[in-house]
C-alpha cells in the first residue's frame, strides 16, 4: 500500500469512526517549535549550557536538583514553563478538534508530554490523560501532603547559567515546590492528578467498547515507548485501526497504518482527503 492509499484508508477510518483516541509524544510539539530532546545532541542543541556541564536530558530532568540546588533545578523547568506558556499549538491540533466536531466523535487524548498544548488548543481537560504529569501544576518536594496546585509562578531564568531567579515554594509548608512531573529516578512524584485522568480514560474505554475506534498516534518515539505500546494495545481491540504518524520511526504491524511524516503534515494529509469527500 503506497502512502497516498494509506492516507485514504486513514481518512475513511476517521470518517466512519464512533470514537477517536489521539496519542502523542514529544514529536507532536516539534511543529509548534518545541524541542523534542532526541538524543544528547538534540538536548544540547536546545540547551547549550548543559553541554558545557556534561549534563544530559536524563541528568537535567532529575528530582534531586530540587533538594540539592533548587535554583539549578528550576532553571531547567522554569525555562520550559516559560517556553510552553509562550508556544502556540500548531494547526494539526485544530484539525483534530474539527474531526471531533464534524463527525460527532467521542474522544480522548493520551500524551506523554507535560506541556499542556492540548488544553491550550481547546480540548476538554477531562478528556486528557497526561501520563507523565504537567509542568503547569506544582507539588511539594517533601511532599508534605498529596496536594497538587496550579503553577501560577513567574520564574525568570538566566539562560547563560540556567539558574532560576525565583524558586517556587510549597503553599502548605514553605518547602521548595517542584513541577508535578514524573522525572527520571523519581520516587516523590504525586501521581493523584494523573490517576484521576487515568480513571476518566478507563471509563471512556469501557463506554466505547465494541464501537469503531480510530487511534491517531503522533510523534511518539521508541526511546520511551509508553505511548507506542498504548497505541498498539488499543489497536488490538475489535473494530479498531491505528495510524502511526512519525517521520523517523513509523513502523507498525498491518493492518495498522504508518505515515512517515511529522504530526502536522500527517493530519493535514488525512484532512485533505476528508475535505475532498465532503458534500
PDB file of C-alpha atoms in Angstrom:
ATOM      1  CA  UNK A   1       0.000   0.000   0.000  1.00  0.00           C
ATOM      2  CA  UNK A   2       1.550   3.308  -1.035  1.00  0.00           C
ATOM      3  CA  UNK A   3       1.474   6.423   1.116  1.00  0.00           C
ATOM      4  CA  UNK A   4      -1.495   8.046  -0.570  1.00  0.00           C
ATOM      5  CA  UNK A   5      -3.553   4.890  -0.222  1.00  0.00           C
ATOM      6  CA  UNK A   6      -2.667   4.709   3.473  1.00  0.00           C
ATOM      7  CA  UNK A   7      -3.824   8.302   3.885  1.00  0.00           C
ATOM      8  CA  UNK A   8      -7.140   7.467   2.190  1.00  0.00           C
ATOM      9  CA  UNK A   9      -7.690   4.430   4.404  1.00  0.00           C
ATOM     10  CA  UNK A  10      -6.921   6.572   7.464  1.00  0.00           C
ATOM     11  CA  UNK A  11      -9.401   9.200   6.270  1.00  0.00           C
ATOM     12  CA  UNK A  12     -12.133   6.579   5.867  1.00  0.00           C
ATOM     13  CA  UNK A  13     -11.427   5.293   9.375  1.00  0.00           C
ATOM     14  CA  UNK A  14     -11.818   8.789  10.824  1.00  0.00           C
ATOM     15  CA  UNK A  15     -14.960   9.451   8.814  1.00  0.00           C
ATOM     16  CA  UNK A  16     -16.718   6.265   9.925  1.00  0.00           C
ATOM     17  CA  UNK A  17     -15.420   6.007  13.496  1.00  0.00           C
ATOM     18  CA  UNK A  18     -17.550   6.207  16.607  1.00  0.00           C
ATOM     19  CA  UNK A  19     -14.623   7.345  18.746  1.00  0.00           C
ATOM     20  CA  UNK A  20     -11.068   8.580  18.342  1.00  0.00           C
ATOM     21  CA  UNK A  21      -8.085   8.369  20.672  1.00  0.00           C
ATOM     22  CA  UNK A  22      -5.271  10.802  19.954  1.00  0.00           C
ATOM     23  CA  UNK A  23      -1.973   9.589  21.382  1.00  0.00           C
ATOM     24  CA  UNK A  24       1.024  11.908  21.323  1.00  0.00           C
ATOM     25  CA  UNK A  25       4.697  12.006  22.186  1.00  0.00           C
ATOM     26  CA  UNK A  26       7.341  14.713  22.061  1.00  0.00           C
ATOM     27  CA  UNK A  27       7.244  14.896  18.270  1.00  0.00           C
ATOM     28  CA  UNK A  28       3.752  16.377  18.472  1.00  0.00           C
ATOM     29  CA  UNK A  29       5.197  19.678  19.668  1.00  0.00           C
ATOM     30  CA  UNK A  30       8.020  19.938  17.119  1.00  0.00           C
ATOM     31  CA  UNK A  31       5.776  21.625  14.544  1.00  0.00           C
ATOM     32  CA  UNK A  32       4.923  24.232  17.191  1.00  0.00           C
ATOM     33  CA  UNK A  33       8.631  24.972  17.555  1.00  0.00           C
ATOM     34  CA  UNK A  34       9.255  22.891  20.682  1.00  0.00           C
ATOM     35  CA  UNK A  35      12.433  20.780  21.038  1.00  0.00           C
ATOM     36  CA  UNK A  36      11.994  17.010  21.305  1.00  0.00           C
ATOM     37  CA  UNK A  37      15.309  16.379  23.138  1.00  0.00           C
ATOM     38  CA  UNK A  38      16.064  13.483  20.767  1.00  0.00           C
ATOM     39  CA  UNK A  39      19.401  12.115  21.984  1.00  0.00           C
ATOM     40  CA  UNK A  40      22.062  14.051  23.884  1.00  0.00           C
ATOM     41  CA  UNK A  41      22.942  16.109  20.791  1.00  0.00           C
ATOM     42  CA  UNK A  42      19.330  17.233  20.355  1.00  0.00           C
ATOM     43  CA  UNK A  43      19.082  18.189  24.016  1.00  0.00           C
ATOM     44  CA  UNK A  44      22.343  20.140  23.970  1.00  0.00           C
ATOM     45  CA  UNK A  45      21.276  21.949  20.817  1.00  0.00           C
ATOM     46  CA  UNK A  46      18.224  23.201  22.700  1.00  0.00           C
ATOM     47  CA  UNK A  47      20.182  23.879  25.916  1.00  0.00           C
ATOM     48  CA  UNK A  48      23.873  24.593  25.135  1.00  0.00           C
ATOM     49  CA  UNK A  49      24.864  25.398  28.762  1.00  0.00           C
ATOM     50  CA  UNK A  50      24.192  21.799  29.772  1.00  0.00           C
ATOM     51  CA  UNK A  51      26.660  20.512  27.188  1.00  0.00           C
ATOM     52  CA  UNK A  52      29.418  22.528  28.844  1.00  0.00           C
ATOM     53  CA  UNK A  53      28.415  20.987  32.164  1.00  0.00           C
ATOM     54  CA  UNK A  54      28.198  17.494  30.658  1.00  0.00           C
ATOM     55  CA  UNK A  55      24.564  17.144  31.731  1.00  0.00           C
ATOM     56  CA  UNK A  56      22.167  15.118  29.578  1.00  0.00           C
ATOM     57  CA  UNK A  57      18.363  15.367  29.475  1.00  0.00           C
ATOM     58  CA  UNK A  58      18.188  12.499  31.969  1.00  0.00           C
ATOM     59  CA  UNK A  59      20.564  14.402  34.233  1.00  0.00           C
ATOM     60  CA  UNK A  60      18.645  17.672  33.947  1.00  0.00           C
ATOM     61  CA  UNK A  61      15.231  16.060  34.448  1.00  0.00           C
ATOM     62  CA  UNK A  62      16.209  14.774  37.878  1.00  0.00           C
ATOM     63  CA  UNK A  63      14.278  15.499  41.096  1.00  0.00           C
ATOM     64  CA  UNK A  64      17.491  15.566  43.149  1.00  0.00           C
ATOM     65  CA  UNK A  65      18.242  19.067  41.866  1.00  0.00           C
ATOM     66  CA  UNK A  66      15.240  20.484  43.746  1.00  0.00           C
ATOM     67  CA  UNK A  67      16.713  19.255  47.033  1.00  0.00           C
ATOM     68  CA  UNK A  68      20.416  19.924  46.452  1.00  0.00           C
ATOM     69  CA  UNK A  69      20.274  23.075  44.319  1.00  0.00           C
ATOM     70  CA  UNK A  70      16.690  24.325  43.746  1.00  0.00           C
ATOM     71  CA  UNK A  71      17.762  27.328  41.680  1.00  0.00           C
ATOM     72  CA  UNK A  72      19.503  24.981  39.244  1.00  0.00           C
ATOM     73  CA  UNK A  73      16.575  22.549  39.196  1.00  0.00           C
ATOM     74  CA  UNK A  74      14.141  25.372  38.486  1.00  0.00           C
ATOM     75  CA  UNK A  75      16.467  26.769  35.816  1.00  0.00           C
ATOM     76  CA  UNK A  76      15.539  23.887  33.517  1.00  0.00           C
ATOM     77  CA  UNK A  77      11.893  23.626  34.468  1.00  0.00           C
ATOM     78  CA  UNK A  78      11.393  27.369  34.733  1.00  0.00           C
ATOM     79  CA  UNK A  79      12.715  27.811  31.221  1.00  0.00           C
ATOM     80  CA  UNK A  80      10.402  25.070  29.953  1.00  0.00           C
ATOM     81  CA  UNK A  81       7.449  26.592  31.814  1.00  0.00           C
ATOM     82  CA  UNK A  82       8.050  29.926  30.110  1.00  0.00           C
ATOM     83  CA  UNK A  83       8.566  28.262  26.721  1.00  0.00           C
ATOM     84  CA  UNK A  84       5.364  26.230  26.905  1.00  0.00           C
ATOM     85  CA  UNK A  85       3.340  29.218  28.070  1.00  0.00           C
ATOM     86  CA  UNK A  86       4.503  31.190  25.043  1.00  0.00           C
ATOM     87  CA  UNK A  87       4.021  28.400  22.499  1.00  0.00           C
ATOM     88  CA  UNK A  88       1.051  28.442  20.123  1.00  0.00           C
ATOM     89  CA  UNK A  89      -0.233  24.944  19.208  1.00  0.00           C
ATOM     90  CA  UNK A  90       0.228  24.184  15.503  1.00  0.00           C
ATOM     91  CA  UNK A  91      -2.593  23.773  13.001  1.00  0.00           C
ATOM     92  CA  UNK A  92      -2.685  19.997  13.462  1.00  0.00           C
ATOM     93  CA  UNK A  93      -4.376  20.448  16.834  1.00  0.00           C
ATOM     94  CA  UNK A  94      -7.185  22.421  15.210  1.00  0.00           C
ATOM     95  CA  UNK A  95      -7.669  19.752  12.549  1.00  0.00           C
ATOM     96  CA  UNK A  96      -8.039  17.047  15.182  1.00  0.00           C
ATOM     97  CA  UNK A  97     -10.581  19.124  17.087  1.00  0.00           C
ATOM     98  CA  UNK A  98     -12.502  19.753  13.859  1.00  0.00           C
ATOM     99  CA  UNK A  99     -12.748  15.996  13.230  1.00  0.00           C
ATOM    100  CA  UNK A 100     -14.309  15.504  16.652  1.00  0.00           C
ATOM    101  CA  UNK A 101     -16.904  18.170  15.933  1.00  0.00           C
ATOM    102  CA  UNK A 102     -17.552  17.341  12.263  1.00  0.00           C
ATOM    103  CA  UNK A 103     -18.086  13.608  12.773  1.00  0.00           C
ATOM    104  CA  UNK A 104     -19.534  13.722  16.288  1.00  0.00           C
ATOM    105  CA  UNK A 105     -16.718  11.590  17.673  1.00  0.00           C
ATOM    106  CA  UNK A 106     -16.323  10.647  21.288  1.00  0.00           C
ATOM    107  CA  UNK A 107     -12.656  11.275  22.020  1.00  0.00           C
ATOM    108  CA  UNK A 108      -9.754  11.105  24.407  1.00  0.00           C
ATOM    109  CA  UNK A 109      -6.196  12.431  24.322  1.00  0.00           C
ATOM    110  CA  UNK A 110      -3.332  10.466  25.873  1.00  0.00           C
ATOM    111  CA  UNK A 111       0.037  12.206  25.882  1.00  0.00           C
ATOM    112  CA  UNK A 112       3.457  11.747  27.429  1.00  0.00           C
ATOM    113  CA  UNK A 113       4.056  15.483  27.005  1.00  0.00           C
ATOM    114  CA  UNK A 114       3.924  17.794  30.004  1.00  0.00           C
ATOM    115  CA  UNK A 115       3.440  20.996  28.002  1.00  0.00           C
ATOM    116  CA  UNK A 116      -0.356  21.447  28.225  1.00  0.00           C
ATOM    117  CA  UNK A 117      -0.664  22.111  24.499  1.00  0.00           C
ATOM    118  CA  UNK A 118      -3.838  20.053  24.060  1.00  0.00           C
ATOM    119  CA  UNK A 119      -5.617  22.104  26.729  1.00  0.00           C
ATOM    120  CA  UNK A 120      -4.371  25.305  25.111  1.00  0.00           C
ATOM    121  CA  UNK A 121      -5.713  24.058  21.756  1.00  0.00           C
ATOM    122  CA  UNK A 122      -9.213  23.718  23.217  1.00  0.00           C
ATOM    123  CA  UNK A 123      -9.500  20.049  24.162  1.00  0.00           C
ATOM    124  CA  UNK A 124     -11.545  19.407  27.307  1.00  0.00           C
ATOM    125  CA  UNK A 125      -9.450  18.908  30.432  1.00  0.00           C
ATOM    126  CA  UNK A 126     -11.484  15.850  31.480  1.00  0.00           C
ATOM    127  CA  UNK A 127     -10.707  14.207  28.112  1.00  0.00           C
ATOM    128  CA  UNK A 128      -6.929  14.318  28.502  1.00  0.00           C
ATOM    129  CA  UNK A 129      -4.556  11.863  30.185  1.00  0.00           C
ATOM    130  CA  UNK A 130      -1.068  13.248  30.854  1.00  0.00           C
ATOM    131  CA  UNK A 131       0.811  10.101  31.782  1.00  0.00           C
ATOM    132  CA  UNK A 132       3.912  11.962  32.993  1.00  0.00           C
ATOM    133  CA  UNK A 133       2.107  14.852  34.685  1.00  0.00           C
ATOM    134  CA  UNK A 134       2.067  18.550  33.815  1.00  0.00           C
ATOM    135  CA  UNK A 135       4.537  21.404  34.126  1.00  0.00           C
ATOM    136  CA  UNK A 136       1.559  23.699  34.727  1.00  0.00           C
ATOM    137  CA  UNK A 137       0.928  22.089  38.123  1.00  0.00           C
ATOM    138  CA  UNK A 138       3.110  22.005  41.238  1.00  0.00           C
ATOM    139  CA  UNK A 139       3.604  19.841  44.307  1.00  0.00           C
ATOM    140  CA  UNK A 140       5.749  19.885  47.431  1.00  0.00           C
ATOM    141  CA  UNK A 141       9.199  18.291  47.156  1.00  0.00           C
ATOM    142  CA  UNK A 142       8.846  16.587  50.537  1.00  0.00           C
ATOM    143  CA  UNK A 143       5.919  16.062  49.852  1.00  0.00           C
ATOM    144  CA  UNK A 144       4.215  17.363  52.988  1.00  0.00           C
ATOM    145  CA  UNK A 145       0.787  16.498  51.544  1.00  0.00           C
ATOM    146  CA  UNK A 146      -0.559  14.968  48.355  1.00  0.00           C
ATOM    147  CA  UNK A 147      -1.718  18.442  47.255  1.00  0.00           C
ATOM    148  CA  UNK A 148      -1.298  19.497  43.623  1.00  0.00           C
ATOM    149  CA  UNK A 149      -1.912  23.105  42.646  1.00  0.00           C
ATOM    150  CA  UNK A 150      -1.784  25.246  39.523  1.00  0.00           C
ATOM    151  CA  UNK A 151       1.567  26.728  38.551  1.00  0.00           C
ATOM    152  CA  UNK A 152       0.997  30.493  38.562  1.00  0.00           C
ATOM    153  CA  UNK A 153       4.638  31.305  39.338  1.00  0.00           C
ATOM    154  CA  UNK A 154       6.775  33.794  37.427  1.00  0.00           C
ATOM    155  CA  UNK A 155      10.183  32.182  37.020  1.00  0.00           C
ATOM    156  CA  UNK A 156      12.909  34.286  35.373  1.00  0.00           C
ATOM    157  CA  UNK A 157      15.857  32.213  34.164  1.00  0.00           C
ATOM    158  CA  UNK A 158      19.418  33.264  33.353  1.00  0.00           C
ATOM    159  CA  UNK A 159      19.960  31.320  30.124  1.00  0.00           C
ATOM    160  CA  UNK A 160      23.743  31.634  30.383  1.00  0.00           C
ATOM    161  CA  UNK A 161      23.823  29.675  33.643  1.00  0.00           C
ATOM    162  CA  UNK A 162      20.373  28.033  33.510  1.00  0.00           C
ATOM    163  CA  UNK A 163      19.656  29.171  37.045  1.00  0.00           C
ATOM    164  CA  UNK A 164      16.279  30.473  38.154  1.00  0.00           C
ATOM    165  CA  UNK A 165      15.883  33.898  39.736  1.00  0.00           C
ATOM    166  CA  UNK A 166      12.897  32.671  41.739  1.00  0.00           C
ATOM    167  CA  UNK A 167      12.272  29.312  43.432  1.00  0.00           C
ATOM    168  CA  UNK A 168       8.574  28.408  43.941  1.00  0.00           C
ATOM    169  CA  UNK A 169       7.576  27.304  47.438  1.00  0.00           C
ATOM    170  CA  UNK A 170       5.004  24.863  48.763  1.00  0.00           C
ATOM    171  CA  UNK A 171       1.763  26.697  49.580  1.00  0.00           C
ATOM    172  CA  UNK A 172       1.298  24.488  52.648  1.00  0.00           C
ATOM    173  CA  UNK A 173       4.685  24.150  54.385  1.00  0.00           C
ATOM    174  CA  UNK A 174       7.007  26.593  52.607  1.00  0.00           C
ATOM    175  CA  UNK A 175       9.444  23.943  51.384  1.00  0.00           C
ATOM    176  CA  UNK A 176      10.689  24.041  47.815  1.00  0.00           C
ATOM    177  CA  UNK A 177       7.960  23.213  45.299  1.00  0.00           C
ATOM    178  CA  UNK A 178       8.566  21.245  42.113  1.00  0.00           C
ATOM    179  CA  UNK A 179       6.635  20.546  38.922  1.00  0.00           C
ATOM    180  CA  UNK A 180       4.071  17.762  39.194  1.00  0.00           C
ATOM    181  CA  UNK A 181       6.008  15.764  36.607  1.00  0.00           C
ATOM    182  CA  UNK A 182       7.338  12.211  36.706  1.00  0.00           C
ATOM    183  CA  UNK A 183      11.097  12.668  36.339  1.00  0.00           C
ATOM    184  CA  UNK A 184      13.886  10.128  35.991  1.00  0.00           C
ATOM    185  CA  UNK A 185      14.563   8.151  39.163  1.00  0.00           C
ATOM    186  CA  UNK A 186      11.596   9.886  40.768  1.00  0.00           C
ATOM    187  CA  UNK A 187      10.142   8.480  43.989  1.00  0.00           C
ATOM    188  CA  UNK A 188       8.452  11.686  45.136  1.00  0.00           C
ATOM    189  CA  UNK A 189       6.022  12.318  42.289  1.00  0.00           C
ATOM    190  CA  UNK A 190       2.441  12.780  43.471  1.00  0.00           C
ATOM    191  CA  UNK A 191       0.502  10.844  40.856  1.00  0.00           C
ATOM    192  CA  UNK A 192      -3.042  11.609  42.059  1.00  0.00           C
ATOM    193  CA  UNK A 193      -3.899  14.016  39.227  1.00  0.00           C
ATOM    194  CA  UNK A 194      -2.747  11.624  36.509  1.00  0.00           C
ATOM    195  CA  UNK A 195      -4.503   8.767  38.322  1.00  0.00           C
ATOM    196  CA  UNK A 196      -7.795  10.694  38.133  1.00  0.00           C
ATOM    197  CA  UNK A 197      -7.196  11.241  34.434  1.00  0.00           C
ATOM    198  CA  UNK A 198      -6.500   7.530  34.024  1.00  0.00           C
ATOM    199  CA  UNK A 199      -9.838   6.687  35.643  1.00  0.00           C
ATOM    200  CA  UNK A 200     -11.580   9.011  33.178  1.00  0.00           C
ATOM    201  CA  UNK A 201      -9.792   7.244  30.322  1.00  0.00           C
ATOM    202  CA  UNK A 202     -10.743   3.813  31.650  1.00  0.00           C
ATOM    203  CA  UNK A 203     -14.397   4.894  31.746  1.00  0.00           C
ATOM    204  CA  UNK A 204     -14.108   6.178  28.179  1.00  0.00           C
ATOM    205  CA  UNK A 205     -12.684   2.843  27.010  1.00  0.00           C
ATOM    206  CA  UNK A 206     -15.488   0.944  28.743  1.00  0.00           C
ATOM    207  CA  UNK A 207     -18.146   3.200  27.233  1.00  0.00           C
ATOM    208  CA  UNK A 208     -16.750   2.888  23.695  1.00  0.00           C
ATOM    209  CA  UNK A 209     -16.024  -0.857  23.729  1.00  0.00           C
ATOM    210  CA  UNK A 210     -17.492  -2.569  20.679  1.00  0.00           C
ATOM    211  CA  UNK A 211     -17.650   0.628  18.655  1.00  0.00           C
ATOM    212  CA  UNK A 212     -15.470   1.629  15.728  1.00  0.00           C
ATOM    213  CA  UNK A 213     -12.294   3.174  17.130  1.00  0.00           C
ATOM    214  CA  UNK A 214      -9.534   5.031  15.309  1.00  0.00           C
ATOM    215  CA  UNK A 215      -6.269   5.718  17.115  1.00  0.00           C
ATOM    216  CA  UNK A 216      -4.109   8.519  15.721  1.00  0.00           C
ATOM    217  CA  UNK A 217      -0.598   8.462  17.189  1.00  0.00           C
ATOM    218  CA  UNK A 218       1.650  11.465  16.593  1.00  0.00           C
ATOM    219  CA  UNK A 219       5.333  11.896  17.325  1.00  0.00           C
ATOM    220  CA  UNK A 220       5.778   9.034  19.784  1.00  0.00           C
ATOM    221  CA  UNK A 221       9.277   7.551  19.646  1.00  0.00           C
ATOM    222  CA  UNK A 222      10.823   4.290  20.774  1.00  0.00           C
ATOM    223  CA  UNK A 223      13.222   5.693  23.403  1.00  0.00           C
ATOM    224  CA  UNK A 224      10.417   5.822  25.985  1.00  0.00           C
ATOM    225  CA  UNK A 225       7.768   3.700  24.236  1.00  0.00           C
ATOM    226  CA  UNK A 226       4.837   4.194  26.640  1.00  0.00           C
ATOM    227  CA  UNK A 227       2.648   5.870  24.049  1.00  0.00           C
ATOM    228  CA  UNK A 228       3.536   3.432  21.269  1.00  0.00           C
ATOM    229  CA  UNK A 229       2.618   0.470  23.482  1.00  0.00           C
ATOM    230  CA  UNK A 230      -0.725   2.064  24.282  1.00  0.00           C
ATOM    231  CA  UNK A 231      -1.460   2.703  20.600  1.00  0.00           C
ATOM    232  CA  UNK A 232      -0.782  -0.939  19.767  1.00  0.00           C
ATOM    233  CA  UNK A 233      -2.836  -2.154  22.719  1.00  0.00           C
ATOM    234  CA  UNK A 234      -5.814  -0.056  21.619  1.00  0.00           C
ATOM    235  CA  UNK A 235      -5.303  -1.188  18.044  1.00  0.00           C
ATOM    236  CA  UNK A 236      -5.775  -4.802  19.133  1.00  0.00           C
ATOM    237  CA  UNK A 237      -9.412  -4.104  20.002  1.00  0.00           C
ATOM    238  CA  UNK A 238     -12.003  -5.338  17.529  1.00  0.00           C
ATOM    239  CA  UNK A 239     -13.190  -2.616  15.131  1.00  0.00           C
ATOM    240  CA  UNK A 240     -10.034  -0.563  15.824  1.00  0.00           C
ATOM    241  CA  UNK A 241      -7.488   0.907  13.419  1.00  0.00           C
ATOM    242  CA  UNK A 242      -4.266   2.629  14.496  1.00  0.00           C
ATOM    243  CA  UNK A 243      -2.490   5.284  12.434  1.00  0.00           C
ATOM    244  CA  UNK A 244       1.121   5.935  13.452  1.00  0.00           C
ATOM    245  CA  UNK A 245       2.470   9.292  12.261  1.00  0.00           C
ATOM    246  CA  UNK A 246       6.217   9.545  12.794  1.00  0.00           C
ATOM    247  CA  UNK A 247       8.965  10.865  10.476  1.00  0.00           C
ATOM    248  CA  UNK A 248      11.706   8.515  11.715  1.00  0.00           C
ATOM    249  CA  UNK A 249      10.046   5.530  13.420  1.00  0.00           C
ATOM    250  CA  UNK A 250       6.674   4.980  11.713  1.00  0.00           C
ATOM    251  CA  UNK A 251       6.714   1.179  11.652  1.00  0.00           C
ATOM    252  CA  UNK A 252       3.617  -0.654  12.900  1.00  0.00           C
ATOM    253  CA  UNK A 253       2.139  -4.050  12.081  1.00  0.00           C
ATOM    254  CA  UNK A 254      -0.595  -4.385   9.485  1.00  0.00           C
ATOM    255  CA  UNK A 255      -3.487  -3.800   9.211  1.00  0.00           C
ATOM    256  CA  UNK A 256      -2.492  -0.613  11.022  1.00  0.00           C
ATOM    257  CA  UNK A 257      -1.050   2.284   9.070  1.00  0.00           C
ATOM    258  CA  UNK A 258       2.318   4.030   9.175  1.00  0.00           C
ATOM    259  CA  UNK A 259       2.707   7.562   7.822  1.00  0.00           C
ATOM    260  CA  UNK A 260       6.400   8.610   7.675  1.00  0.00           C
ATOM    261  CA  UNK A 261       5.954  12.339   8.290  1.00  0.00           C
ATOM    262  CA  UNK A 262       5.531  14.925  11.013  1.00  0.00           C
ATOM    263  CA  UNK A 263       2.355  15.301  13.051  1.00  0.00           C
ATOM    264  CA  UNK A 264       1.035  18.420  11.348  1.00  0.00           C
ATOM    265  CA  UNK A 265       1.821  17.090   7.863  1.00  0.00           C
ATOM    266  CA  UNK A 266       0.192  13.739   8.609  1.00  0.00           C
ATOM    267  CA  UNK A 267      -3.107  15.017   9.978  1.00  0.00           C
ATOM    268  CA  UNK A 268      -3.235  17.684   7.236  1.00  0.00           C
ATOM    269  CA  UNK A 269      -2.863  14.979   4.568  1.00  0.00           C
ATOM    270  CA  UNK A 270      -5.729  12.964   6.081  1.00  0.00           C
ATOM    271  CA  UNK A 271      -7.795  16.118   6.372  1.00  0.00           C
ATOM    272  CA  UNK A 272      -7.205  16.964   2.709  1.00  0.00           C
ATOM    273  CA  UNK A 273      -8.792  13.661   1.691  1.00  0.00           C
ATOM    274  CA  UNK A 274     -11.715  14.254   4.023  1.00  0.00           C
ATOM    275  CA  UNK A 275     -12.183  17.710   2.524  1.00  0.00           C
ATOM    276  CA  UNK A 276     -12.289  16.215  -0.985  1.00  0.00           C
ATOM    277  CA  UNK A 277     -15.059  13.852   0.037  1.00  0.00           C
ATOM    278  CA  UNK A 278     -17.153  16.437   1.893  1.00  0.00           C
ATOM    279  CA  UNK A 279     -20.506  17.212   0.235  1.00  0.00           C
TER     280      UNK A 279
END
